[in-house]
mmCIF file with all atom_site columns, C-alpha atoms in Angstrom:
data_model
loop_
_atom_site.group_PDB
_atom_site.id
_atom_site.type_symbol
_atom_site.label_atom_id
_atom_site.label_alt_id
_atom_site.label_comp_id
_atom_site.label_asym_id
_atom_site.label_entity_id
_atom_site.label_seq_id
_atom_site.pdbx_PDB_ins_code
_atom_site.Cartn_x
_atom_site.Cartn_y
_atom_site.Cartn_z
_atom_site.occupancy
_atom_site.B_iso_or_equiv
_atom_site.pdbx_formal_charge
_atom_site.auth_seq_id
_atom_site.auth_comp_id
_atom_site.auth_asym_id
_atom_site.auth_atom_id
_atom_site.pdbx_PDB_model_num
ATOM 1   C CA . GLU B 1 1   ? -36.080 77.120  43.686 1.00 0.00 ? 1   GLU B CA 1
ATOM 2   C CA . ILE B 1 2   ? -33.037 74.965  42.840 1.00 0.00 ? 2   ILE B CA 1
ATOM 3   C CA . VAL B 1 3   ? -32.667 72.049  45.212 1.00 0.00 ? 3   VAL B CA 1
ATOM 4   C CA . LEU B 1 4   ? -29.114 70.882  45.726 1.00 0.00 ? 4   LEU B CA 1
ATOM 5   C CA . THR B 1 5   ? -28.567 67.254  46.873 1.00 0.00 ? 5   THR B CA 1
ATOM 6   C CA . GLN B 1 6   ? -25.158 66.371  48.221 1.00 0.00 ? 6   GLN B CA 1
ATOM 7   C CA . SER B 1 7   ? -23.832 62.857  48.574 1.00 0.00 ? 7   SER B CA 1
ATOM 8   C CA . PRO B 1 8   ? -22.770 61.040  50.561 1.00 0.00 ? 8   PRO B CA 1
ATOM 9   C CA . GLY B 1 9   ? -23.927 62.449  53.831 1.00 0.00 ? 9   GLY B CA 1
ATOM 10  C CA . THR B 1 10  ? -20.831 61.355  55.730 1.00 0.00 ? 10  THR B CA 1
ATOM 11  C CA . LEU B 1 11  ? -17.442 60.042  54.697 1.00 0.00 ? 11  LEU B CA 1
ATOM 12  C CA . SER B 1 12  ? -15.011 58.394  57.082 1.00 0.00 ? 12  SER B CA 1
ATOM 13  C CA . LEU B 1 13  ? -11.453 58.670  55.670 1.00 0.00 ? 13  LEU B CA 1
ATOM 14  C CA . SER B 1 14  ? -7.863  58.723  56.689 1.00 0.00 ? 14  SER B CA 1
ATOM 15  C CA . PRO B 1 15  ? -5.340  61.520  55.996 1.00 0.00 ? 15  PRO B CA 1
ATOM 16  C CA . GLY B 1 16  ? -3.735  61.118  52.609 1.00 0.00 ? 16  GLY B CA 1
ATOM 17  C CA . GLU B 1 17  ? -6.748  59.553  50.995 1.00 0.00 ? 17  GLU B CA 1
ATOM 18  C CA . ARG B 1 18  ? -8.502  61.018  47.952 1.00 0.00 ? 18  ARG B CA 1
ATOM 19  C CA . VAL B 1 19  ? -12.106 62.139  48.311 1.00 0.00 ? 19  VAL B CA 1
ATOM 20  C CA . THR B 1 20  ? -14.825 62.984  45.826 1.00 0.00 ? 20  THR B CA 1
ATOM 21  C CA . LEU B 1 21  ? -17.956 64.839  46.874 1.00 0.00 ? 21  LEU B CA 1
ATOM 22  C CA . SER B 1 22  ? -21.058 65.150  44.775 1.00 0.00 ? 22  SER B CA 1
ATOM 23  C CA . CYS B 1 23  ? -23.640 67.896  44.381 1.00 0.00 ? 23  CYS B CA 1
ATOM 24  C CA . ARG B 1 24  ? -26.622 67.425  42.136 1.00 0.00 ? 24  ARG B CA 1
ATOM 25  C CA . ALA B 1 25  ? -29.035 70.295  41.229 1.00 0.00 ? 25  ALA B CA 1
ATOM 26  C CA . SER B 1 26  ? -32.685 69.876  40.498 1.00 0.00 ? 26  SER B CA 1
ATOM 27  C CA . GLN B 1 27  ? -32.306 72.142  37.430 1.00 0.00 ? 27  GLN B CA 1
ATOM 28  C CA . THR B 1 28  ? -29.524 73.550  35.376 1.00 0.00 ? 28  THR B CA 1
ATOM 29  C CA . ILE B 1 29  ? -27.353 76.089  37.135 1.00 0.00 ? 29  ILE B CA 1
ATOM 30  C CA . ARG B 1 30  ? -26.745 78.977  34.760 1.00 0.00 ? 30  ARG B CA 1
ATOM 31  C CA . SER B 1 31  ? -23.174 79.960  33.995 1.00 0.00 ? 31  SER B CA 1
ATOM 32  C CA . ASN B 1 32  ? -21.979 77.226  36.411 1.00 0.00 ? 32  ASN B CA 1
ATOM 33  C CA . TYR B 1 33  ? -22.634 79.580  39.314 1.00 0.00 ? 33  TYR B CA 1
ATOM 34  C CA . LEU B 1 34  ? -21.889 76.805  41.753 1.00 0.00 ? 34  LEU B CA 1
ATOM 35  C CA . ALA B 1 35  ? -19.623 77.266  44.791 1.00 0.00 ? 35  ALA B CA 1
ATOM 36  C CA . TRP B 1 36  ? -18.147 74.959  47.439 1.00 0.00 ? 36  TRP B CA 1
ATOM 37  C CA . TYR B 1 37  ? -17.481 75.888  51.093 1.00 0.00 ? 37  TYR B CA 1
ATOM 38  C CA . HIS B 1 38  ? -16.181 73.982  54.006 1.00 0.00 ? 38  HIS B CA 1
ATOM 39  C CA . GLN B 1 39  ? -17.021 74.671  57.615 1.00 0.00 ? 39  GLN B CA 1
ATOM 40  C CA . LYS B 1 40  ? -15.237 73.601  60.823 1.00 0.00 ? 40  LYS B CA 1
ATOM 41  C CA . PRO B 1 41  ? -17.002 73.497  64.224 1.00 0.00 ? 41  PRO B CA 1
ATOM 42  C CA . GLY B 1 42  ? -17.628 76.934  65.737 1.00 0.00 ? 42  GLY B CA 1
ATOM 43  C CA . GLN B 1 43  ? -16.502 78.764  62.486 1.00 0.00 ? 43  GLN B CA 1
ATOM 44  C CA . PRO B 1 44  ? -18.257 80.309  59.604 1.00 0.00 ? 44  PRO B CA 1
ATOM 45  C CA . PRO B 1 45  ? -18.016 78.677  56.223 1.00 0.00 ? 45  PRO B CA 1
ATOM 46  C CA . ARG B 1 46  ? -14.983 79.335  54.067 1.00 0.00 ? 46  ARG B CA 1
ATOM 47  C CA . LEU B 1 47  ? -15.119 79.702  50.245 1.00 0.00 ? 47  LEU B CA 1
ATOM 48  C CA . LEU B 1 48  ? -13.168 76.996  48.409 1.00 0.00 ? 48  LEU B CA 1
ATOM 49  C CA . MET B 1 49  ? -14.304 76.929  44.803 1.00 0.00 ? 49  MET B CA 1
ATOM 50  C CA . TYR B 1 50  ? -16.571 79.121  42.649 1.00 0.00 ? 50  TYR B CA 1
ATOM 51  C CA . GLY B 1 51  ? -17.750 78.956  39.052 1.00 0.00 ? 51  GLY B CA 1
ATOM 52  C CA . ALA B 1 52  ? -17.646 75.182  39.623 1.00 0.00 ? 52  ALA B CA 1
ATOM 53  C CA . SER B 1 53  ? -13.916 74.927  38.972 1.00 0.00 ? 53  SER B CA 1
ATOM 54  C CA . SER B 1 54  ? -12.074 78.084  40.097 1.00 0.00 ? 54  SER B CA 1
ATOM 55  C CA . ARG B 1 55  ? -10.121 77.971  43.373 1.00 0.00 ? 55  ARG B CA 1
ATOM 56  C CA . ALA B 1 56  ? -10.660 80.856  45.774 1.00 0.00 ? 56  ALA B CA 1
ATOM 57  C CA . THR B 1 57  ? -7.735  82.888  46.939 1.00 0.00 ? 57  THR B CA 1
ATOM 58  C CA . GLY B 1 58  ? -5.387  80.972  49.201 1.00 0.00 ? 58  GLY B CA 1
ATOM 59  C CA . ILE B 1 59  ? -6.967  77.536  48.564 1.00 0.00 ? 59  ILE B CA 1
ATOM 60  C CA . PRO B 1 60  ? -4.333  74.830  47.919 1.00 0.00 ? 60  PRO B CA 1
ATOM 61  C CA . ASP B 1 61  ? -4.271  73.005  44.625 1.00 0.00 ? 61  ASP B CA 1
ATOM 62  C CA . ARG B 1 62  ? -5.160  69.654  46.246 1.00 0.00 ? 62  ARG B CA 1
ATOM 63  C CA . PHE B 1 63  ? -8.781  71.026  45.898 1.00 0.00 ? 63  PHE B CA 1
ATOM 64  C CA . SER B 1 64  ? -10.353 70.846  42.471 1.00 0.00 ? 64  SER B CA 1
ATOM 65  C CA . GLY B 1 65  ? -13.889 71.232  41.181 1.00 0.00 ? 65  GLY B CA 1
ATOM 66  C CA . SER B 1 66  ? -15.643 70.043  38.092 1.00 0.00 ? 66  SER B CA 1
ATOM 67  C CA . GLY B 1 67  ? -19.037 69.674  36.474 1.00 0.00 ? 67  GLY B CA 1
ATOM 68  C CA . SER B 1 68  ? -21.656 71.615  34.659 1.00 0.00 ? 68  SER B CA 1
ATOM 69  C CA . GLY B 1 69  ? -25.393 71.786  34.228 1.00 0.00 ? 69  GLY B CA 1
ATOM 70  C CA . THR B 1 70  ? -26.767 69.790  37.128 1.00 0.00 ? 70  THR B CA 1
ATOM 71  C CA . ASP B 1 71  ? -23.893 67.602  38.268 1.00 0.00 ? 71  ASP B CA 1
ATOM 72  C CA . PHE B 1 72  ? -20.892 68.937  40.181 1.00 0.00 ? 72  PHE B CA 1
ATOM 73  C CA . THR B 1 73  ? -17.956 67.430  42.031 1.00 0.00 ? 73  THR B CA 1
ATOM 74  C CA . LEU B 1 74  ? -15.388 68.589  44.549 1.00 0.00 ? 74  LEU B CA 1
ATOM 75  C CA . THR B 1 75  ? -12.225 66.496  44.749 1.00 0.00 ? 75  THR B CA 1
ATOM 76  C CA . ILE B 1 76  ? -9.547  66.620  47.386 1.00 0.00 ? 76  ILE B CA 1
ATOM 77  C CA . SER B 1 77  ? -6.520  64.792  46.008 1.00 0.00 ? 77  SER B CA 1
ATOM 78  C CA . ARG B 1 78  ? -4.940  63.992  49.356 1.00 0.00 ? 78  ARG B CA 1
ATOM 79  C CA . LEU B 1 79  ? -6.642  64.732  52.626 1.00 0.00 ? 79  LEU B CA 1
ATOM 80  C CA . GLU B 1 80  ? -4.767  66.839  55.140 1.00 0.00 ? 80  GLU B CA 1
ATOM 81  C CA . PRO B 1 81  ? -5.759  66.999  58.829 1.00 0.00 ? 81  PRO B CA 1
ATOM 82  C CA . GLU B 1 82  ? -7.234  70.462  58.386 1.00 0.00 ? 82  GLU B CA 1
ATOM 83  C CA . ASP B 1 83  ? -9.642  69.201  55.670 1.00 0.00 ? 83  ASP B CA 1
ATOM 84  C CA . PHE B 1 84  ? -11.837 67.323  57.998 1.00 0.00 ? 84  PHE B CA 1
ATOM 85  C CA . ALA B 1 85  ? -14.973 69.392  58.027 1.00 0.00 ? 85  ALA B CA 1
ATOM 86  C CA . VAL B 1 86  ? -18.455 69.730  56.550 1.00 0.00 ? 86  VAL B CA 1
ATOM 87  C CA . TYR B 1 87  ? -18.599 70.684  52.869 1.00 0.00 ? 87  TYR B CA 1
ATOM 88  C CA . TYR B 1 88  ? -21.474 72.586  51.277 1.00 0.00 ? 88  TYR B CA 1
ATOM 89  C CA . CYS B 1 89  ? -22.269 73.331  47.707 1.00 0.00 ? 89  CYS B CA 1
ATOM 90  C CA . HIS B 1 90  ? -24.181 76.513  46.912 1.00 0.00 ? 90  HIS B CA 1
ATOM 91  C CA . HIS B 1 91  ? -25.728 78.053  43.819 1.00 0.00 ? 91  HIS B CA 1
ATOM 92  C CA . TYR B 1 92  ? -25.578 81.807  43.416 1.00 0.00 ? 92  TYR B CA 1
ATOM 93  C CA . GLY B 1 93  ? -27.044 82.270  39.987 1.00 0.00 ? 93  GLY B CA 1
ATOM 94  C CA . SER B 1 94  ? -30.229 83.981  41.015 1.00 0.00 ? 94  SER B CA 1
ATOM 95  C CA . ALA B 1 95  ? -32.568 84.295  43.990 1.00 0.00 ? 95  ALA B CA 1
ATOM 96  C CA . PRO B 1 96  ? -33.621 82.200  45.801 1.00 0.00 ? 96  PRO B CA 1
ATOM 97  C CA . PHE B 1 97  ? -30.049 81.062  46.436 1.00 0.00 ? 97  PHE B CA 1
ATOM 98  C CA . THR B 1 98  ? -29.720 77.625  47.998 1.00 0.00 ? 98  THR B CA 1
ATOM 99  C CA . PHE B 1 99  ? -27.246 75.348  49.733 1.00 0.00 ? 99  PHE B CA 1
ATOM 100 C CA . GLY B 1 100 ? -26.865 71.604  49.709 1.00 0.00 ? 100 GLY B CA 1
ATOM 101 C CA . GLY B 1 101 ? -27.403 69.672  52.875 1.00 0.00 ? 101 GLY B CA 1
ATOM 102 C CA . GLY B 1 102 ? -23.719 69.112  53.386 1.00 0.00 ? 102 GLY B CA 1
ATOM 103 C CA . THR B 1 103 ? -21.247 66.255  53.418 1.00 0.00 ? 103 THR B CA 1
ATOM 104 C CA . LYS B 1 104 ? -19.287 65.628  56.571 1.00 0.00 ? 104 LYS B CA 1
ATOM 105 C CA . VAL B 1 105 ? -15.739 64.408  56.014 1.00 0.00 ? 105 VAL B CA 1
ATOM 106 C CA . GLU B 1 106 ? -14.634 62.832  59.279 1.00 0.00 ? 106 GLU B CA 1
ATOM 107 C CA . ILE B 1 107 ? -11.473 61.052  60.429 1.00 0.00 ? 107 ILE B CA 1
ATOM 108 C CA . LYS B 1 108 ? -11.655 57.282  60.191 1.00 0.00 ? 108 LYS B CA 1
ATOM 109 C CA . GLN J 2 1   ? -8.626  91.573  55.896 1.00 0.00 ? 1   GLN J CA 1
ATOM 110 C CA . VAL J 2 2   ? -12.387 92.047  55.595 1.00 0.00 ? 2   VAL J CA 1
ATOM 111 C CA . GLN J 2 3   ? -14.198 92.326  58.881 1.00 0.00 ? 3   GLN J CA 1
ATOM 112 C CA . LEU J 2 4   ? -17.902 91.684  59.491 1.00 0.00 ? 4   LEU J CA 1
ATOM 113 C CA . VAL J 2 5   ? -19.216 91.809  63.043 1.00 0.00 ? 5   VAL J CA 1
ATOM 114 C CA . GLU J 2 6   ? -22.793 90.798  63.716 1.00 0.00 ? 6   GLU J CA 1
ATOM 115 C CA . SER J 2 7   ? -24.728 91.941  66.760 1.00 0.00 ? 7   SER J CA 1
ATOM 116 C CA . GLY J 2 8   ? -28.250 92.132  68.109 1.00 0.00 ? 8   GLY J CA 1
ATOM 117 C CA . GLY J 2 9   ? -28.928 88.460  68.686 1.00 0.00 ? 9   GLY J CA 1
ATOM 118 C CA . GLY J 2 10  ? -30.483 87.117  71.798 1.00 0.00 ? 10  GLY J CA 1
ATOM 119 C CA . VAL J 2 11  ? -33.498 85.276  73.270 1.00 0.00 ? 11  VAL J CA 1
ATOM 120 C CA . VAL J 2 12  ? -36.934 86.482  72.196 1.00 0.00 ? 12  VAL J CA 1
ATOM 121 C CA . GLN J 2 13  ? -40.495 85.202  72.541 1.00 0.00 ? 13  GLN J CA 1
ATOM 122 C CA . PRO J 2 14  ? -42.460 83.977  69.569 1.00 0.00 ? 14  PRO J CA 1
ATOM 123 C CA . GLY J 2 15  ? -44.287 86.830  67.826 1.00 0.00 ? 15  GLY J CA 1
ATOM 124 C CA . ARG J 2 16  ? -41.800 89.444  68.941 1.00 0.00 ? 16  ARG J CA 1
ATOM 125 C CA . SER J 2 17  ? -39.277 91.391  66.911 1.00 0.00 ? 17  SER J CA 1
ATOM 126 C CA . LEU J 2 18  ? -35.479 91.654  66.787 1.00 0.00 ? 18  LEU J CA 1
ATOM 127 C CA . ARG J 2 19  ? -33.029 93.724  64.698 1.00 0.00 ? 19  ARG J CA 1
ATOM 128 C CA . LEU J 2 20  ? -29.674 92.400  63.786 1.00 0.00 ? 20  LEU J CA 1
ATOM 129 C CA . SER J 2 21  ? -26.758 94.558  62.695 1.00 0.00 ? 21  SER J CA 1
ATOM 130 C CA . CYS J 2 22  ? -23.560 93.803  60.885 1.00 0.00 ? 22  CYS J CA 1
ATOM 131 C CA . ALA J 2 23  ? -20.729 96.283  61.087 1.00 0.00 ? 23  ALA J CA 1
ATOM 132 C CA . ALA J 2 24  ? -18.434 96.089  58.086 1.00 0.00 ? 24  ALA J CA 1
ATOM 133 C CA . SER J 2 25  ? -14.881 97.328  57.916 1.00 0.00 ? 25  SER J CA 1
ATOM 134 C CA . ARG J 2 26  ? -11.652 97.107  55.879 1.00 0.00 ? 26  ARG J CA 1
ATOM 135 C CA . PHE J 2 27  ? -13.402 97.235  52.548 1.00 0.00 ? 27  PHE J CA 1
ATOM 136 C CA . THR J 2 28  ? -15.566 99.700  50.633 1.00 0.00 ? 28  THR J CA 1
ATOM 137 C CA . PHE J 2 29  ? -18.961 98.572  51.924 1.00 0.00 ? 29  PHE J CA 1
ATOM 138 C CA . SER J 2 30  ? -21.019 100.702 49.565 1.00 0.00 ? 30  SER J CA 1
ATOM 139 C CA . ASN J 2 31  ? -19.558 98.807  46.563 1.00 0.00 ? 31  ASN J CA 1
ATOM 140 C CA . TYR J 2 32  ? -20.831 95.335  47.520 1.00 0.00 ? 32  TYR J CA 1
ATOM 141 C CA . ASP J 2 33  ? -24.135 93.516  47.620 1.00 0.00 ? 33  ASP J CA 1
ATOM 142 C CA . MET J 2 34  ? -24.632 91.787  50.999 1.00 0.00 ? 34  MET J CA 1
ATOM 143 C CA . HIS J 2 35  ? -26.394 88.615  52.216 1.00 0.00 ? 35  HIS J CA 1
ATOM 144 C CA . TRP J 2 36  ? -27.840 87.226  55.398 1.00 0.00 ? 36  TRP J CA 1
ATOM 145 C CA . VAL J 2 37  ? -27.566 83.485  55.815 1.00 0.00 ? 37  VAL J CA 1
ATOM 146 C CA . ARG J 2 38  ? -28.696 81.395  58.890 1.00 0.00 ? 38  ARG J CA 1
ATOM 147 C CA . GLN J 2 39  ? -27.824 78.086  60.301 1.00 0.00 ? 39  GLN J CA 1
ATOM 148 C CA . VAL J 2 40  ? -29.447 75.990  62.964 1.00 0.00 ? 40  VAL J CA 1
ATOM 149 C CA . PRO J 2 41  ? -26.632 74.707  65.138 1.00 0.00 ? 41  PRO J CA 1
ATOM 150 C CA . GLY J 2 42  ? -25.581 71.297  63.883 1.00 0.00 ? 42  GLY J CA 1
ATOM 151 C CA . LYS J 2 43  ? -27.631 71.705  60.703 1.00 0.00 ? 43  LYS J CA 1
ATOM 152 C CA . GLY J 2 44  ? -27.212 73.127  57.258 1.00 0.00 ? 44  GLY J CA 1
ATOM 153 C CA . LEU J 2 45  ? -27.160 76.634  55.832 1.00 0.00 ? 45  LEU J CA 1
ATOM 154 C CA . GLU J 2 46  ? -30.211 78.580  54.752 1.00 0.00 ? 46  GLU J CA 1
ATOM 155 C CA . TRP J 2 47  ? -30.054 81.690  52.599 1.00 0.00 ? 47  TRP J CA 1
ATOM 156 C CA . VAL J 2 48  ? -32.215 84.486  54.106 1.00 0.00 ? 48  VAL J CA 1
ATOM 157 C CA . ALA J 2 49  ? -31.886 87.690  52.167 1.00 0.00 ? 49  ALA J CA 1
ATOM 158 C CA . LEU J 2 50  ? -29.797 89.718  49.701 1.00 0.00 ? 50  LEU J CA 1
ATOM 159 C CA . ILE J 2 51  ? -29.529 93.532  49.307 1.00 0.00 ? 51  ILE J CA 1
ATOM 160 C CA . SER J 2 52  ? -27.877 95.349  46.492 1.00 0.00 ? 52  SER J CA 1
ATOM 161 C CA . TYR J 2 53  ? -24.912 97.669  47.047 1.00 0.00 ? 53  TYR J CA 1
ATOM 162 C CA . ASP J 2 54  ? -27.153 100.714 46.921 1.00 0.00 ? 54  ASP J CA 1
ATOM 163 C CA . GLY J 2 55  ? -30.159 99.258  48.766 1.00 0.00 ? 55  GLY J CA 1
ATOM 164 C CA . THR J 2 56  ? -32.484 99.506  45.854 1.00 0.00 ? 56  THR J CA 1
ATOM 165 C CA . SER J 2 57  ? -32.977 95.769  45.258 1.00 0.00 ? 57  SER J CA 1
ATOM 166 C CA . LYS J 2 58  ? -33.808 93.211  47.898 1.00 0.00 ? 58  LYS J CA 1
ATOM 167 C CA . TYR J 2 59  ? -34.564 89.460  47.782 1.00 0.00 ? 59  TYR J CA 1
ATOM 168 C CA . TYR J 2 60  ? -35.849 87.102  50.400 1.00 0.00 ? 60  TYR J CA 1
ATOM 169 C CA . GLY J 2 61  ? -36.123 83.388  51.032 1.00 0.00 ? 61  GLY J CA 1
ATOM 170 C CA . ASP J 2 62  ? -39.692 82.080  51.098 1.00 0.00 ? 62  ASP J CA 1
ATOM 171 C CA . SER J 2 63  ? -39.529 81.188  54.766 1.00 0.00 ? 63  SER J CA 1
ATOM 172 C CA . VAL J 2 64  ? -38.928 84.826  55.835 1.00 0.00 ? 64  VAL J CA 1
ATOM 173 C CA . LYS J 2 65  ? -40.668 86.768  53.136 1.00 0.00 ? 65  LYS J CA 1
ATOM 174 C CA . GLY J 2 66  ? -43.124 89.296  54.540 1.00 0.00 ? 66  GLY J CA 1
ATOM 175 C CA . ARG J 2 67  ? -41.659 89.005  58.037 1.00 0.00 ? 67  ARG J CA 1
ATOM 176 C CA . PHE J 2 68  ? -37.980 90.014  57.635 1.00 0.00 ? 68  PHE J CA 1
ATOM 177 C CA . THR J 2 69  ? -36.564 93.170  56.098 1.00 0.00 ? 69  THR J CA 1
ATOM 178 C CA . ILE J 2 70  ? -32.994 93.624  54.924 1.00 0.00 ? 70  ILE J CA 1
ATOM 179 C CA . SER J 2 71  ? -31.557 97.158  54.822 1.00 0.00 ? 71  SER J CA 1
ATOM 180 C CA . ARG J 2 72  ? -28.261 99.000  54.865 1.00 0.00 ? 72  ARG J CA 1
ATOM 181 C CA . ASP J 2 73  ? -26.794 102.328 55.836 1.00 0.00 ? 73  ASP J CA 1
ATOM 182 C CA . ASN J 2 74  ? -23.823 102.957 53.613 1.00 0.00 ? 74  ASN J CA 1
ATOM 183 C CA . SER J 2 75  ? -22.883 106.046 55.576 1.00 0.00 ? 75  SER J CA 1
ATOM 184 C CA . LYS J 2 76  ? -22.398 103.832 58.631 1.00 0.00 ? 76  LYS J CA 1
ATOM 185 C CA . ASP J 2 77  ? -21.004 100.799 56.811 1.00 0.00 ? 77  ASP J CA 1
ATOM 186 C CA . THR J 2 78  ? -23.716 98.731  58.470 1.00 0.00 ? 78  THR J CA 1
ATOM 187 C CA . LEU J 2 79  ? -26.153 96.018  57.269 1.00 0.00 ? 79  LEU J CA 1
ATOM 188 C CA . TYR J 2 80  ? -29.364 95.265  59.129 1.00 0.00 ? 80  TYR J CA 1
ATOM 189 C CA . LEU J 2 81  ? -31.954 92.548  59.360 1.00 0.00 ? 81  LEU J CA 1
ATOM 190 C CA . GLN J 2 82  ? -35.280 93.508  60.911 1.00 0.00 ? 82  GLN J CA 1
ATOM 191 C CA . MET J 2 83  ? -37.038 90.337  62.019 1.00 0.00 ? 83  MET J CA 1
ATOM 192 C CA . ASN J 2 84  ? -40.749 90.549  62.855 1.00 0.00 ? 84  ASN J CA 1
ATOM 193 C CA . SER J 2 85  ? -43.288 87.957  63.897 1.00 0.00 ? 85  SER J CA 1
ATOM 194 C CA . LEU J 2 86  ? -40.541 85.621  64.984 1.00 0.00 ? 86  LEU J CA 1
ATOM 195 C CA . ARG J 2 87  ? -41.218 81.870  65.137 1.00 0.00 ? 87  ARG J CA 1
ATOM 196 C CA . VAL J 2 88  ? -39.494 79.040  67.000 1.00 0.00 ? 88  VAL J CA 1
ATOM 197 C CA . GLU J 2 89  ? -38.178 77.829  63.660 1.00 0.00 ? 89  GLU J CA 1
ATOM 198 C CA . ASP J 2 90  ? -36.251 81.062  63.173 1.00 0.00 ? 90  ASP J CA 1
ATOM 199 C CA . THR J 2 91  ? -33.853 79.978  65.914 1.00 0.00 ? 91  THR J CA 1
ATOM 200 C CA . ALA J 2 92  ? -30.453 79.928  64.329 1.00 0.00 ? 92  ALA J CA 1
ATOM 201 C CA . VAL J 2 93  ? -27.075 81.515  64.037 1.00 0.00 ? 93  VAL J CA 1
ATOM 202 C CA . TYR J 2 94  ? -27.404 84.463  61.602 1.00 0.00 ? 94  TYR J CA 1
ATOM 203 C CA . TYR J 2 95  ? -24.378 85.325  59.442 1.00 0.00 ? 95  TYR J CA 1
ATOM 204 C CA . CYS J 2 96  ? -23.904 88.474  57.390 1.00 0.00 ? 96  CYS J CA 1
ATOM 205 C CA . ALA J 2 97  ? -21.867 87.798  54.285 1.00 0.00 ? 97  ALA J CA 1
ATOM 206 C CA . LYS J 2 98  ? -20.067 89.913  51.620 1.00 0.00 ? 98  LYS J CA 1
ATOM 207 C CA . VAL J 2 99  ? -20.204 89.017  47.958 1.00 0.00 ? 99  VAL J CA 1
ATOM 208 C CA . ALA J 2 100 ? -16.910 88.520  46.076 1.00 0.00 ? 100 ALA J CA 1
ATOM 209 C CA . PHE J 2 101 ? -17.320 91.001  43.277 1.00 0.00 ? 101 PHE J CA 1
ATOM 210 C CA . ALA J 2 102 ? -18.209 94.690  43.314 1.00 0.00 ? 102 ALA J CA 1
ATOM 211 C CA . ALA J 2 103 ? -21.649 95.817  42.349 1.00 0.00 ? 103 ALA J CA 1
ATOM 212 C CA . ALA J 2 104 ? -21.380 96.061  38.597 1.00 0.00 ? 104 ALA J CA 1
ATOM 213 C CA . ALA J 2 105 ? -20.547 92.348  38.265 1.00 0.00 ? 105 ALA J CA 1
ATOM 214 C CA . GLY J 2 106 ? -24.064 91.236  39.281 1.00 0.00 ? 106 GLY J CA 1
ATOM 215 C CA . ILE J 2 107 ? -22.664 88.010  40.661 1.00 0.00 ? 107 ILE J CA 1
ATOM 216 C CA . GLU J 2 108 ? -23.886 87.178  44.107 1.00 0.00 ? 108 GLU J CA 1
ATOM 217 C CA . LEU J 2 109 ? -21.078 84.756  45.173 1.00 0.00 ? 109 LEU J CA 1
ATOM 218 C CA . ILE J 2 110 ? -20.576 84.849  48.917 1.00 0.00 ? 110 ILE J CA 1
ATOM 219 C CA . GLN J 2 111 ? -16.835 85.332  49.564 1.00 0.00 ? 111 GLN J CA 1
ATOM 220 C CA . PHE J 2 112 ? -16.550 86.214  53.213 1.00 0.00 ? 112 PHE J CA 1
ATOM 221 C CA . TRP J 2 113 ? -18.727 85.518  56.302 1.00 0.00 ? 113 TRP J CA 1
ATOM 222 C CA . GLY J 2 114 ? -18.913 87.129  59.752 1.00 0.00 ? 114 GLY J CA 1
ATOM 223 C CA . GLN J 2 115 ? -18.686 85.063  62.869 1.00 0.00 ? 115 GLN J CA 1
ATOM 224 C CA . GLY J 2 116 ? -22.516 85.085  63.359 1.00 0.00 ? 116 GLY J CA 1
ATOM 225 C CA . THR J 2 117 ? -24.962 86.043  66.066 1.00 0.00 ? 117 THR J CA 1
ATOM 226 C CA . GLN J 2 118 ? -27.328 83.550  67.813 1.00 0.00 ? 118 GLN J CA 1
ATOM 227 C CA . VAL J 2 119 ? -31.029 84.173  67.769 1.00 0.00 ? 119 VAL J CA 1
ATOM 228 C CA . THR J 2 120 ? -33.227 82.004  69.969 1.00 0.00 ? 120 THR J CA 1
ATOM 229 C CA . VAL J 2 121 ? -36.970 82.197  69.743 1.00 0.00 ? 121 VAL J CA 1
ATOM 230 C CA . SER J 2 122 ? -38.574 80.560  72.743 1.00 0.00 ? 122 SER J CA 1
ATOM 231 C CA . SER J 2 123 ? -41.394 81.080  75.110 1.00 0.00 ? 123 SER J CA 1
#
């Protein structure tokens, strides 16, 4: 099983700031099958990025993803009020599929 | 817009069984692999099970293997999760989720999630 470790656990930031979230895998993720989701209270997760660096439909270009192998990053160039949420990385290469523990981005 | 509506959650005693359903609409259900994912309120996400578009392949997380069974009825556009020998630690919101790409792609990326149904296992 691939263990995904996200850091930091919580970030306190202001709107307009740039944020970088990290996701590290315990072993190489094949074909960069790494996705990012965010989740707001009371809602299901929403797909942001897949294939490490491809934006999902409707996701603004302030979101970008990078990385390969075992180290991946999600960057939000300029935080908007609707971006405050919990962010999860997820590998979908092969079963068992796993999620990182999440990074909470909260308003400072 | 894809619609997934889970049902069947509730409060159940340890050791008992429960069957969750997920009614799918606004897409061709029989073309897509489907997942179940759960989340303890306030905690992270845990993948539970995956079923192929035609029901012939099934995969499970270690924590539910041998107790839970995923199935589907493509004639009814419905996904199921039969949960047996329930434990307190199975308490969570259970989401059904659709993959992004049709069956032939073999890529199990979760694109869309239902709103979830709460399962509480308690004596």
